[in-house]
XYZ file of C-alpha atoms in Angstrom:
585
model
C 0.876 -7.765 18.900
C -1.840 -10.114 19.112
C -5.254 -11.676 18.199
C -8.044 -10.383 20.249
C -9.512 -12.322 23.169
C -12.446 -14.348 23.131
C -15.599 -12.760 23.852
C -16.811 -11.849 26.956
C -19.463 -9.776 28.550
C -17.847 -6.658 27.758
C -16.133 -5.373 24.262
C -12.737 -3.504 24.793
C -13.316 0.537 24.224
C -10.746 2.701 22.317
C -10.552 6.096 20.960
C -9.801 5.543 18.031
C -10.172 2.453 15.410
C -7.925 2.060 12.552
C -8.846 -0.677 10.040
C -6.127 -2.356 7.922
C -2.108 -1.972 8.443
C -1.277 -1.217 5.390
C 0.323 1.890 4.058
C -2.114 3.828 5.346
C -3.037 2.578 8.647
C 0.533 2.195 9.570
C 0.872 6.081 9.249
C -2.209 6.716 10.971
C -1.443 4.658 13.826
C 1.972 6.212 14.509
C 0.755 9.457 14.614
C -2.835 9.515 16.474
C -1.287 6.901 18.856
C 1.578 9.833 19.696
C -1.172 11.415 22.110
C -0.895 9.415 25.329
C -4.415 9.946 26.220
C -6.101 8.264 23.030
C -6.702 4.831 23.037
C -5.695 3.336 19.459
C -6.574 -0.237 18.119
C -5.117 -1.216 14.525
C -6.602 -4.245 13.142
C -4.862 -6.704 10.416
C -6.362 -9.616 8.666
C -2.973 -10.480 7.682
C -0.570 -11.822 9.721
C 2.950 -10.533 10.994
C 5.643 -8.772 8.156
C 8.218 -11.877 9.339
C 8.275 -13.759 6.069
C 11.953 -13.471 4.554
C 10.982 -12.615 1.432
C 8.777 -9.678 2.567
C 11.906 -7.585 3.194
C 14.103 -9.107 0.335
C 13.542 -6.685 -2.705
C 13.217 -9.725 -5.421
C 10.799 -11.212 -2.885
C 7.579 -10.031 -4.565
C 8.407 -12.918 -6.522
C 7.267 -14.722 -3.675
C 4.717 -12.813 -1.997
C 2.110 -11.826 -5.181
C 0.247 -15.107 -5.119
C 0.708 -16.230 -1.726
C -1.979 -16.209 0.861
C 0.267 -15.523 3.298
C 0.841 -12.118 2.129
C -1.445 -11.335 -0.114
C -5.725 -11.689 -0.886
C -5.702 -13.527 -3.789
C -8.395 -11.686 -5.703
C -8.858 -11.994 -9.139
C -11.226 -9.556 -12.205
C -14.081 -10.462 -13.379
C -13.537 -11.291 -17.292
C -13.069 -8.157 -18.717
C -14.493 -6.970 -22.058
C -11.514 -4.284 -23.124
C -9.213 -7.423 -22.447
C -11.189 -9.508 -24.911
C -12.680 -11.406 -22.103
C -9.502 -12.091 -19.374
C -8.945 -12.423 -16.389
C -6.475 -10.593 -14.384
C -4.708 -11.685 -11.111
C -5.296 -8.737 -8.407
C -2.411 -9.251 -5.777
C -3.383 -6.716 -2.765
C -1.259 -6.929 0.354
C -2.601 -9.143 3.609
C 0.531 -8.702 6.084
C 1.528 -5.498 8.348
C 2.631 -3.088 5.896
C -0.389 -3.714 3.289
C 1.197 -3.151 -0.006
C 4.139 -1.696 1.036
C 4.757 -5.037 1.479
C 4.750 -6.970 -1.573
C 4.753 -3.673 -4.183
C 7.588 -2.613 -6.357
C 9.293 -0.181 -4.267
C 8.804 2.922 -6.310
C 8.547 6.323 -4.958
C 6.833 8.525 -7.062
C 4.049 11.455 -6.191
C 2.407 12.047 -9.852
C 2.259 15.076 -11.525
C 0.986 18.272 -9.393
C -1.690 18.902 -11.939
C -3.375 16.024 -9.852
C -3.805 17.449 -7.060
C -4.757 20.853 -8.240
C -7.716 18.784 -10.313
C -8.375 17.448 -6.599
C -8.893 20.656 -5.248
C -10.963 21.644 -8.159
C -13.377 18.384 -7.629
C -13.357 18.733 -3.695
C -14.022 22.476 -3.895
C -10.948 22.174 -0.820
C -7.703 23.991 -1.463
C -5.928 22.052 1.052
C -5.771 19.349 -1.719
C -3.720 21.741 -4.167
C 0.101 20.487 -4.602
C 1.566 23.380 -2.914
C -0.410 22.444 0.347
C 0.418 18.765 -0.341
C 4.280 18.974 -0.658
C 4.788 19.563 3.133
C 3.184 16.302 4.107
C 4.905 14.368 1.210
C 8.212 15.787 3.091
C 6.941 15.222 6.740
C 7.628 11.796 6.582
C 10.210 11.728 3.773
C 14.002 10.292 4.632
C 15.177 11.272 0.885
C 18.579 9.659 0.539
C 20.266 12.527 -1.185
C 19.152 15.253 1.772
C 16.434 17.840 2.049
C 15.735 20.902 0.241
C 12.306 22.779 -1.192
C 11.378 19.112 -2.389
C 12.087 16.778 -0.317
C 12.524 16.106 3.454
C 15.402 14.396 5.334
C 16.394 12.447 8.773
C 18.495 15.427 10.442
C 16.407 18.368 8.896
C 13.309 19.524 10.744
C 10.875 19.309 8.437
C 8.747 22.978 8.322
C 5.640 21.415 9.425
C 6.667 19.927 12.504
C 8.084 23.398 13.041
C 4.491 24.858 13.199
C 3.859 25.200 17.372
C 0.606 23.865 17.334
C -0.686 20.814 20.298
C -0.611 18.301 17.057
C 2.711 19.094 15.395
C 3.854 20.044 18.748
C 3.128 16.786 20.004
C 4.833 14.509 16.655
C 7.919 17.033 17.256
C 7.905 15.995 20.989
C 8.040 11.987 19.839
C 10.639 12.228 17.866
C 8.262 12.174 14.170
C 9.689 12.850 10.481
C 11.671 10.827 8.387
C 10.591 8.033 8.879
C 9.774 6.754 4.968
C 13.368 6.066 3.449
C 13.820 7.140 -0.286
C 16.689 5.895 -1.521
C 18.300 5.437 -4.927
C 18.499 1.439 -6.617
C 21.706 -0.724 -6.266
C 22.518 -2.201 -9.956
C 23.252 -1.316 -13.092
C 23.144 -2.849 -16.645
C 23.811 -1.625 -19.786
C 20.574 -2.743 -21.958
C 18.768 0.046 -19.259
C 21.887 2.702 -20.337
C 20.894 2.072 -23.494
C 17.214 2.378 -23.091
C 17.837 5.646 -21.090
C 20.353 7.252 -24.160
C 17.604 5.766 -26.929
C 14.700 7.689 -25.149
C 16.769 11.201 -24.735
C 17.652 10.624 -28.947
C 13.891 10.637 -29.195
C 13.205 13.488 -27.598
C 12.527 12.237 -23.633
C 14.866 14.410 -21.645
C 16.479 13.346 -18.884
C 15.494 13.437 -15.313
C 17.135 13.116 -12.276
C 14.207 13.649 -9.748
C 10.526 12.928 -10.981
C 9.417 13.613 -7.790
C 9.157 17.756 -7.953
C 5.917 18.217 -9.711
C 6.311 17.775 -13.023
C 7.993 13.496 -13.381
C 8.898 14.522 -17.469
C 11.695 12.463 -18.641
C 13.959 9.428 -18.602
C 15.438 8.011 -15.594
C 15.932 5.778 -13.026
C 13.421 5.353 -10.550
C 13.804 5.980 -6.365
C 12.342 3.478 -4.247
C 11.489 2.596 -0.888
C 14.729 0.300 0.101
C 17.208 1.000 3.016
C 20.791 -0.242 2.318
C 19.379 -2.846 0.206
C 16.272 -4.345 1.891
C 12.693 -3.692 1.347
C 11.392 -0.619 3.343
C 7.510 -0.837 4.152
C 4.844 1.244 6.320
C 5.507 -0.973 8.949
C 9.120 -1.158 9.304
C 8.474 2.673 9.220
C 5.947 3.255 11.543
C 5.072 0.656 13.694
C 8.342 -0.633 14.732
C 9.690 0.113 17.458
C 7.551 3.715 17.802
C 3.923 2.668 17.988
C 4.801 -0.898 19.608
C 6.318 0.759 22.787
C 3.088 2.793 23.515
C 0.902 1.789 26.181
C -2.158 3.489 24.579
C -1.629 1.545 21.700
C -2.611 -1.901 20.420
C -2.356 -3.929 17.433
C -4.649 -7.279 16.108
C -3.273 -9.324 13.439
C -5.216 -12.124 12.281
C -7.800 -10.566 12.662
C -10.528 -9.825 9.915
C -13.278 -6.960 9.918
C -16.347 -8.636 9.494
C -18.444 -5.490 9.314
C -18.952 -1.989 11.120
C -21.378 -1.853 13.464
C -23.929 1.447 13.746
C -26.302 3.135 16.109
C -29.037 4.261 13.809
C -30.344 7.509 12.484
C -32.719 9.496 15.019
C -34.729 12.270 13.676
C -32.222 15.056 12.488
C -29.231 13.205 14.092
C -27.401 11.098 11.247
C -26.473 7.293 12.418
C -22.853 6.723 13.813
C -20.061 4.569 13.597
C -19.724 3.110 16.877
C -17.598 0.200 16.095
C -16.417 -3.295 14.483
C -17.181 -6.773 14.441
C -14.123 -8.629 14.147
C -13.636 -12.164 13.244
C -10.322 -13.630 14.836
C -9.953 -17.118 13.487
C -12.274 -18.684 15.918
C -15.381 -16.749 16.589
C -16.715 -13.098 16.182
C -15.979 -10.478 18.902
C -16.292 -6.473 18.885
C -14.210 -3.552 19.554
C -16.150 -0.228 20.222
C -14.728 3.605 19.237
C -15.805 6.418 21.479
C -14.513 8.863 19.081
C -14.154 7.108 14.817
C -13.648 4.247 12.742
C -11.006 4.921 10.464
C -11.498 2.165 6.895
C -7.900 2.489 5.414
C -8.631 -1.623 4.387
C -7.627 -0.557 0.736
C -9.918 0.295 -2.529
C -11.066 -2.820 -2.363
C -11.328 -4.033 1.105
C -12.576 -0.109 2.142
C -15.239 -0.286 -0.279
C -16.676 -4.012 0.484
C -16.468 -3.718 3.757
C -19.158 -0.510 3.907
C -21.168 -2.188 1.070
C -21.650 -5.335 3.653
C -22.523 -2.905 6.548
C -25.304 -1.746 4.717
C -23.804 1.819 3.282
C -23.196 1.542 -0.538
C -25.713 1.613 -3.680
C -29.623 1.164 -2.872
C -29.808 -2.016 -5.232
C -26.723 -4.312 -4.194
C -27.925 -3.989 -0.360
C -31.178 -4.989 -1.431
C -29.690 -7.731 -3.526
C -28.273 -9.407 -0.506
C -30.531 -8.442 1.822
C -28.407 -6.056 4.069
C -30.194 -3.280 6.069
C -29.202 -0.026 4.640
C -27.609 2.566 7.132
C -26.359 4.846 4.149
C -27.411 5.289 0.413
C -24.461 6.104 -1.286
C -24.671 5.055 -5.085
C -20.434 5.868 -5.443
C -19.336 3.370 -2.852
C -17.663 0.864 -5.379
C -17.988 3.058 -8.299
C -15.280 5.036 -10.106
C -12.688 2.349 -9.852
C -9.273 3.429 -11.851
C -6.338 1.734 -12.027
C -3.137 1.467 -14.523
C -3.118 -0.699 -17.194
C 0.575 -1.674 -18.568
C 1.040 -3.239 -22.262
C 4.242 -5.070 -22.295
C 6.432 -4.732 -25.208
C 9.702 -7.114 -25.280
C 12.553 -6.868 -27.256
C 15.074 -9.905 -28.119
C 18.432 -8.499 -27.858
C 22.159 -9.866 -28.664
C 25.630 -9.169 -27.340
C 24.442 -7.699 -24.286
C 23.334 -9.154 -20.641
C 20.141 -9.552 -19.146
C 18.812 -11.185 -16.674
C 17.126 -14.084 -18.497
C 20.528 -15.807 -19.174
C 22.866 -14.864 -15.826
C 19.771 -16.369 -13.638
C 19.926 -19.072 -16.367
C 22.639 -21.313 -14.578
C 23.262 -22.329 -11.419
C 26.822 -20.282 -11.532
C 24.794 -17.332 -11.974
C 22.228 -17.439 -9.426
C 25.187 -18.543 -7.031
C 26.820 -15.146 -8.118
C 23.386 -12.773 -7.762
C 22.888 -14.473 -4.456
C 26.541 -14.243 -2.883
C 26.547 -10.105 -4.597
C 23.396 -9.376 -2.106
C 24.857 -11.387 0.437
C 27.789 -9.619 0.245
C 26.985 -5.692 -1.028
C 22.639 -5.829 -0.893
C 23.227 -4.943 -4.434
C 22.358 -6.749 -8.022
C 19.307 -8.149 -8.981
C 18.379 -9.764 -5.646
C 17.929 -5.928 -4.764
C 15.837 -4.739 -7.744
C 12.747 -3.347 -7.607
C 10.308 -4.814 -10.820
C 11.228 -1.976 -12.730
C 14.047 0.169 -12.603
C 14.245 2.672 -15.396
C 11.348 5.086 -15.975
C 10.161 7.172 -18.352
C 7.478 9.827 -18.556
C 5.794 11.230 -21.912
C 3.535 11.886 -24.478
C 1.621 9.067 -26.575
C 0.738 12.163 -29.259
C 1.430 15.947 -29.588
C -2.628 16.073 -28.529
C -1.201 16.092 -24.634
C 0.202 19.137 -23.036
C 1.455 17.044 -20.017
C 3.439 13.744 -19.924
C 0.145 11.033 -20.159
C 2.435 7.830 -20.586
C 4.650 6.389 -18.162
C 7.312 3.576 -18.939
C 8.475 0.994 -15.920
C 11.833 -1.307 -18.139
C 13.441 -4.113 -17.288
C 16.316 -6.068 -18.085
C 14.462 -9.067 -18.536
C 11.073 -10.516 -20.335
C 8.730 -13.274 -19.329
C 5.299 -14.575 -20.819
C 3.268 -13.550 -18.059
C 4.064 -12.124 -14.467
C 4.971 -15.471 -12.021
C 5.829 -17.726 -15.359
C 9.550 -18.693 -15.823
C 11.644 -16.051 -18.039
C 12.678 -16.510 -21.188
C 15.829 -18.465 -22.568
C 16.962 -15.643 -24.689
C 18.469 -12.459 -24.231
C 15.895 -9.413 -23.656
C 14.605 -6.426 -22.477
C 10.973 -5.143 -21.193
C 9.142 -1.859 -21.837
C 5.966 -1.832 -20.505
C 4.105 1.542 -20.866
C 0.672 2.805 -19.075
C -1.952 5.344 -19.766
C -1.198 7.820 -16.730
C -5.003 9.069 -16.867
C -7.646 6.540 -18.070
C -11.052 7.688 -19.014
C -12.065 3.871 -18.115
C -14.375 3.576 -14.849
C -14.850 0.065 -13.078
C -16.759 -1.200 -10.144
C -16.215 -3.297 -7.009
C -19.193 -4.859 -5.806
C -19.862 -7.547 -3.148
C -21.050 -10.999 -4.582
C -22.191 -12.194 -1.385
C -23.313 -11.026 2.018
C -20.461 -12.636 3.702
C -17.422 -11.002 4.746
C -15.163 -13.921 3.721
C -16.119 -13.823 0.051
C -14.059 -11.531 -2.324
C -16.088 -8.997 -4.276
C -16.985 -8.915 -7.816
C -13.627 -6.343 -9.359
C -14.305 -5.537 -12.833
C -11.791 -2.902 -13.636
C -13.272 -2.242 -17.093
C -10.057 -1.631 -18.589
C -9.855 -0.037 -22.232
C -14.106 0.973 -21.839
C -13.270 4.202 -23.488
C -12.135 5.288 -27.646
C -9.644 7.912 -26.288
C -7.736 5.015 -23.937
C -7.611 2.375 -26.751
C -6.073 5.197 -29.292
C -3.497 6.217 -25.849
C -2.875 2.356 -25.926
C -2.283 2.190 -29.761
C -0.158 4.931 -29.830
C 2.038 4.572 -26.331
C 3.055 1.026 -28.206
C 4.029 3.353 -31.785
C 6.178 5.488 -29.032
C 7.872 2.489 -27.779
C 8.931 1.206 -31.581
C 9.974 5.062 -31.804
C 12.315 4.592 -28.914
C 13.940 1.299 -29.549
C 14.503 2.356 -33.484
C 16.995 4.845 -32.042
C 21.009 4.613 -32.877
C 21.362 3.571 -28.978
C 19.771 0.345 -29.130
C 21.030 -0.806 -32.504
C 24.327 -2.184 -31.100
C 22.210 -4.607 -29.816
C 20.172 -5.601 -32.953
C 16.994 -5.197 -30.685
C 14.034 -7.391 -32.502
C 10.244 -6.930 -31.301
C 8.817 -10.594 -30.068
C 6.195 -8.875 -28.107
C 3.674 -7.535 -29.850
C 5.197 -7.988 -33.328
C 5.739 -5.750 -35.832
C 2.851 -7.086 -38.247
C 0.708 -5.138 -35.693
C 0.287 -1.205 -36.976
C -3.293 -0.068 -37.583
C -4.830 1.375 -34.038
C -7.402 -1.692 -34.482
C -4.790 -3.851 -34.241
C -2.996 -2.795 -31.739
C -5.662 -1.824 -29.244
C -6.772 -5.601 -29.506
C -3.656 -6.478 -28.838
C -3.107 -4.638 -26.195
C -6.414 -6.408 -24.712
C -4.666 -9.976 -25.180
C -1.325 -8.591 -23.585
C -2.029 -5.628 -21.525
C -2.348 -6.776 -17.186
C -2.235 -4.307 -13.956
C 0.521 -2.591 -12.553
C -1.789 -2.953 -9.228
C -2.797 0.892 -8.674
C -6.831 0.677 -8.210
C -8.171 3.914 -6.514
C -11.248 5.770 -6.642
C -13.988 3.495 -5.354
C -14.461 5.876 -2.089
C -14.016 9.195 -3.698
C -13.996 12.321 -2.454
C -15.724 15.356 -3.370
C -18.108 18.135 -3.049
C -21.819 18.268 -1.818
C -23.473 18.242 -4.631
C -21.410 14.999 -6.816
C -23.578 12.183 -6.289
C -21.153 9.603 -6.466
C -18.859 11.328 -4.153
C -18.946 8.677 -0.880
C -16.191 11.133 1.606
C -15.862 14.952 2.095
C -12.716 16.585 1.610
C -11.797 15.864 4.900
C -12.491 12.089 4.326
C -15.713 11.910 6.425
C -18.423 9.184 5.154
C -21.408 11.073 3.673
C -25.062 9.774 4.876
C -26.724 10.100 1.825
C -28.894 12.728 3.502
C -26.505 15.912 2.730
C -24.647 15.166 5.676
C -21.988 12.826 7.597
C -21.919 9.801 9.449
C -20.859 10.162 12.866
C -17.360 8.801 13.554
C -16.325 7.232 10.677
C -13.815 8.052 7.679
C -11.861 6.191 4.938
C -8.269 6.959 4.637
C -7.119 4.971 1.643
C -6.170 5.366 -1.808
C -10.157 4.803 -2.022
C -10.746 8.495 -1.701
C -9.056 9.724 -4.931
C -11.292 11.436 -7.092
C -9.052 10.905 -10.131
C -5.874 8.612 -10.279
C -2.245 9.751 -9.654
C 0.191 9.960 -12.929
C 2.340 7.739 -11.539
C 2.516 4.502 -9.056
C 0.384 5.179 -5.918
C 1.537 4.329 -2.772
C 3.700 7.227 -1.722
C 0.342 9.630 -2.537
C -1.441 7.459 -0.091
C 1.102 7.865 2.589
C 0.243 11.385 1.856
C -2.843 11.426 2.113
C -3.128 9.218 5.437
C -0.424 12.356 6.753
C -3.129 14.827 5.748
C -5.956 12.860 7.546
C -4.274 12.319 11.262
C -3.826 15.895 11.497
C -7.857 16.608 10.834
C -8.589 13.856 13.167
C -6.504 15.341 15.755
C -8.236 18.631 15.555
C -11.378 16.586 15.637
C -10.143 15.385 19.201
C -9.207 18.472 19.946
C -12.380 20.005 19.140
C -13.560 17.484 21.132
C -12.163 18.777 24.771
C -8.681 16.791 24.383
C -5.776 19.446 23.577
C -3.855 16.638 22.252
């Protein structure tokens, strides 16, 4: 694990380039670096997952809104939240996200990925074909079985005798993500939980089987009480043992480098121009370039290396390589509106953190059993539903917490509450990344564009009536619960969906800006098999983004496990790629 060297007369060669060690690149990297005969470089901008509070659940805390673990960006003002701007944590450490996130495991519904096959025109993107890489990797704490994969049980993929599953079987692959269930408990979520089921939300034990209906407590990505990331996964010790492989922190992609197009023969990606702290060097691929830098980072970084929309390269005076009007575009993420409730006779965690006897007590409980609130994830009950009758699937999700706050990183409140923040599951609202500058150390423009659209203001207006709905129920009156956020003098759908503009922020899902999709969808940037179009009906040569970039529509649900997926999906196409390619491996 290191920086790379200096400059010299010669750039180091590898097989394979893998850009960002994040969720996805931390996959990736374990399983193309299982072929001892390809040469794999993974490149970080951040530095090293060794911060303490990385790998302590609560640590988030600490981690969103430091730039030692995360970029820092922020939104442009945005219109549909009457002109604010939003804090945009995205990870910058090995693991990505999976380092600083809120631990949730959860797939979406599997009408998604039967709309991706639709857009893609691919059937490999279906949920039935999706499910066995979801379980490849999958260490699900309560064992395998048609749903889920587990340490112990081969999972029927890596049963397949083929050189590339052959090969993951041979090194020992599977299991590695741990799924596991959350370590607390407190009665204002009981309540929550027994309120919802009275009006009408049945309860779920697993909302990870294709259909994520219902109330219940979410799974996350922990192992016996500490954070679990991509890298802890992944990297450590598998990929760090290999001799073919090698690993950059530090170290930030300053832009791809190209041969050009010659006659018939589309350009090609041929490798990267890193910066590492103290000067610019390069690292060449004889075979791809893999972006997995994020939605974000994946998109800005082709937009400065001249492939992206005709008038922002002109704008800064970048050569084009690739006109591709959709690199950027068709940004989506999730935005929550955060209701709080003032409760009495009941604990949360606003008053037992209040003292200094009670944060002695949470802190000698994890010490002790790596349980209580040092151990929870951001949210920990969940709920998935309808904001109207108009929906034949669950469009609303719930994330509730035992505790309420002004704004996230602000101090909690003095009294007694509860949170019950809900999201619209499928906006209609489309927003752009775009690079301000042509310099790879300046953040891009973000303007989510949150609430653009009539249906996802009345989803808004509505998900908050849902919530009153809930907490009106006989479970929750023991507790006298009493609306402080939004208020109750809020009812028209005017009202409300300007209030959800002043209250509403991100639950940190962006996706989409380097979609996939068929031949003919102009705005489509990869292929179903993730390869960068040319703009000229057909690829660029050796490069592909393998990100949550490439989702045509978002997940219903949080959206890091899908990415795992989808990074599980991509190694095995590359593989064949180098197989295709004379290597067997």
């Amino acid at each position: 694990m290191a920086r790379p060297a200096a400059s010299s007369s010669s750039s180091p060669s590898f097989d394979t380039i893998i850009v960002g060690a994040g969720t996805a690149g931390c996959l990736l990297a374990n399983r193309l670096s299982a072929n001892p005969k390809r040469r794999v470089l993974l490149i970080e901008a951040g530095g090293k997952d060794d911060y303490h509070w990385i790998h302590i659940p609560v640590g988030y805390l600490y981690c969103i809104g430091n730039p030692r673990t995360d970029w820092l960006y922020q939104t442009e003002p945005d219109g549909g939240l009457n002109g604010r701007v939003l804090r945009y944590p995205r990870g910058k450490t090995l693991g990505g996200c999976s380092s600083i996130n809120g631990m949730i495991y959860m797939r979406g519904q599997s009408r998604d990925y039967d709309r991706w096959a639709e857009l893609t025109g691919d059937a490999a993107w279906r949920w039935d074909q999706c499910l066995p890489y979801f379980r490849l990797h999958e260490d699900y704490h309560k064992g395998a079985d048609a749903h889920h994969g587990a340490q112990g049980t081969l999972p029927e993929l890596l049963q397949q005798d083929t050189p590339y599953f052959r090969t993951l079987r041979e090194q020992g692959a599977g299991g590695e993500w741990r799924v596991d269930k959350q370590r607390l408990h407190w009665p204002i979520l009981e309540a929550f939980a027994q309120a919802a089921r009275q009006a009408g939300i049945a309860e779920s034990t697993d909302f990870n089987r294709g259909s994520n209906e219902g109330v219940g407590y979410f799974e996350v990505n922990q192992k016996a009480g500490w954070r679990w990331n991509a890298a802890k996964a992944f990297l450590r010790p598998t990929c760090l043992r290999r001799p073919n492989f090698t690993l950059w922190t530090g170290s930030q992609v300053a832009r791809l480098l190209f041969e050009p197009a010659q006659g018939n023969q589309p350009p090609r990606c041929t490798g990267v121009e890193v910066w590492n702290g103290r000067e610019r060097v390069t690292a060449m691929a004889a075979g791809e370039v893999i972006l997995s830098a994020g939605s974000i980072g994946s998109a800005q970084l082709l937009q400065l290396s001249g492939v992206g929309p005709a008038d922002l390269l002109q704008q800064h005076g970048i050569a084009p390589v690739a006109e591709l009007p959709g690199v950027g575009a068709n940004l989506q993420d999730h935005l929550q509106i955060r209701s709080v409730y003032k409760v009495r006779d009941v604990r949360t965690l606003n008053t037992l953190s209040a003292s200094l006897r009670g944060k002695a007590g949470i802190g000698l409980e994890y010490l002790l059993r790596r349980s209580g609130p040092m151990s929870m994830a951001p949210s920990q009950l969940g709920a998935f539903t309808r904001s109207s009758e108009d929906y034949a699937w669950p469009n609303i999700e719930y994330h509730v917490q035992p505790l309420s706050l002004e704004a996230f990183g602000e101090p909690l409140h003095g009294f007694d509450a509860f949170t019950a923040s809900v999201c619209n599951l499928n906006p209609g609202s489309r927003g752009t990344v775009r690079i301000k500058s042509p310099r790879f150390s300046d953040a891009p423009a973000i303007a989510p564009n949150y609430l653009a659209t009539e249906e996802d203001r009345k989803v808004a207006a509505d998900s908050l009536r849902v919530t009153r709905r809930i907490v009106a129920q006989p479970a929750l009156q023991p507790y006298a619960p009493e609306e402080f956020k939004p208020g109750v003098q809020y009812q028209t759908d005017e009202e409300l969906a300007r209030l959800a503009g002043d209250i509403a922020s991100t639950i940190f899902h962006p996706v989409g800006t380097t979609r996939m999709g068929r031949d003919d969808d102009p705005l489509a940037v990869v292929d179903s098999r993730l390869r960068v179009r040319d703009g000229r009906g057909g690829r660029i040569a050796g490069l592909r983004v393998v990100d949550a970039g490439i989702m045509p529509t978002i997940t219903s649900g949080n959206t890091n496990s899908p990415t795992l997926m989808i990074a599980e999906k991509a190694a095995q196409w590359i593989a064949a790629t180098h197989a295709r390619d004379g290597d067997p491996g």
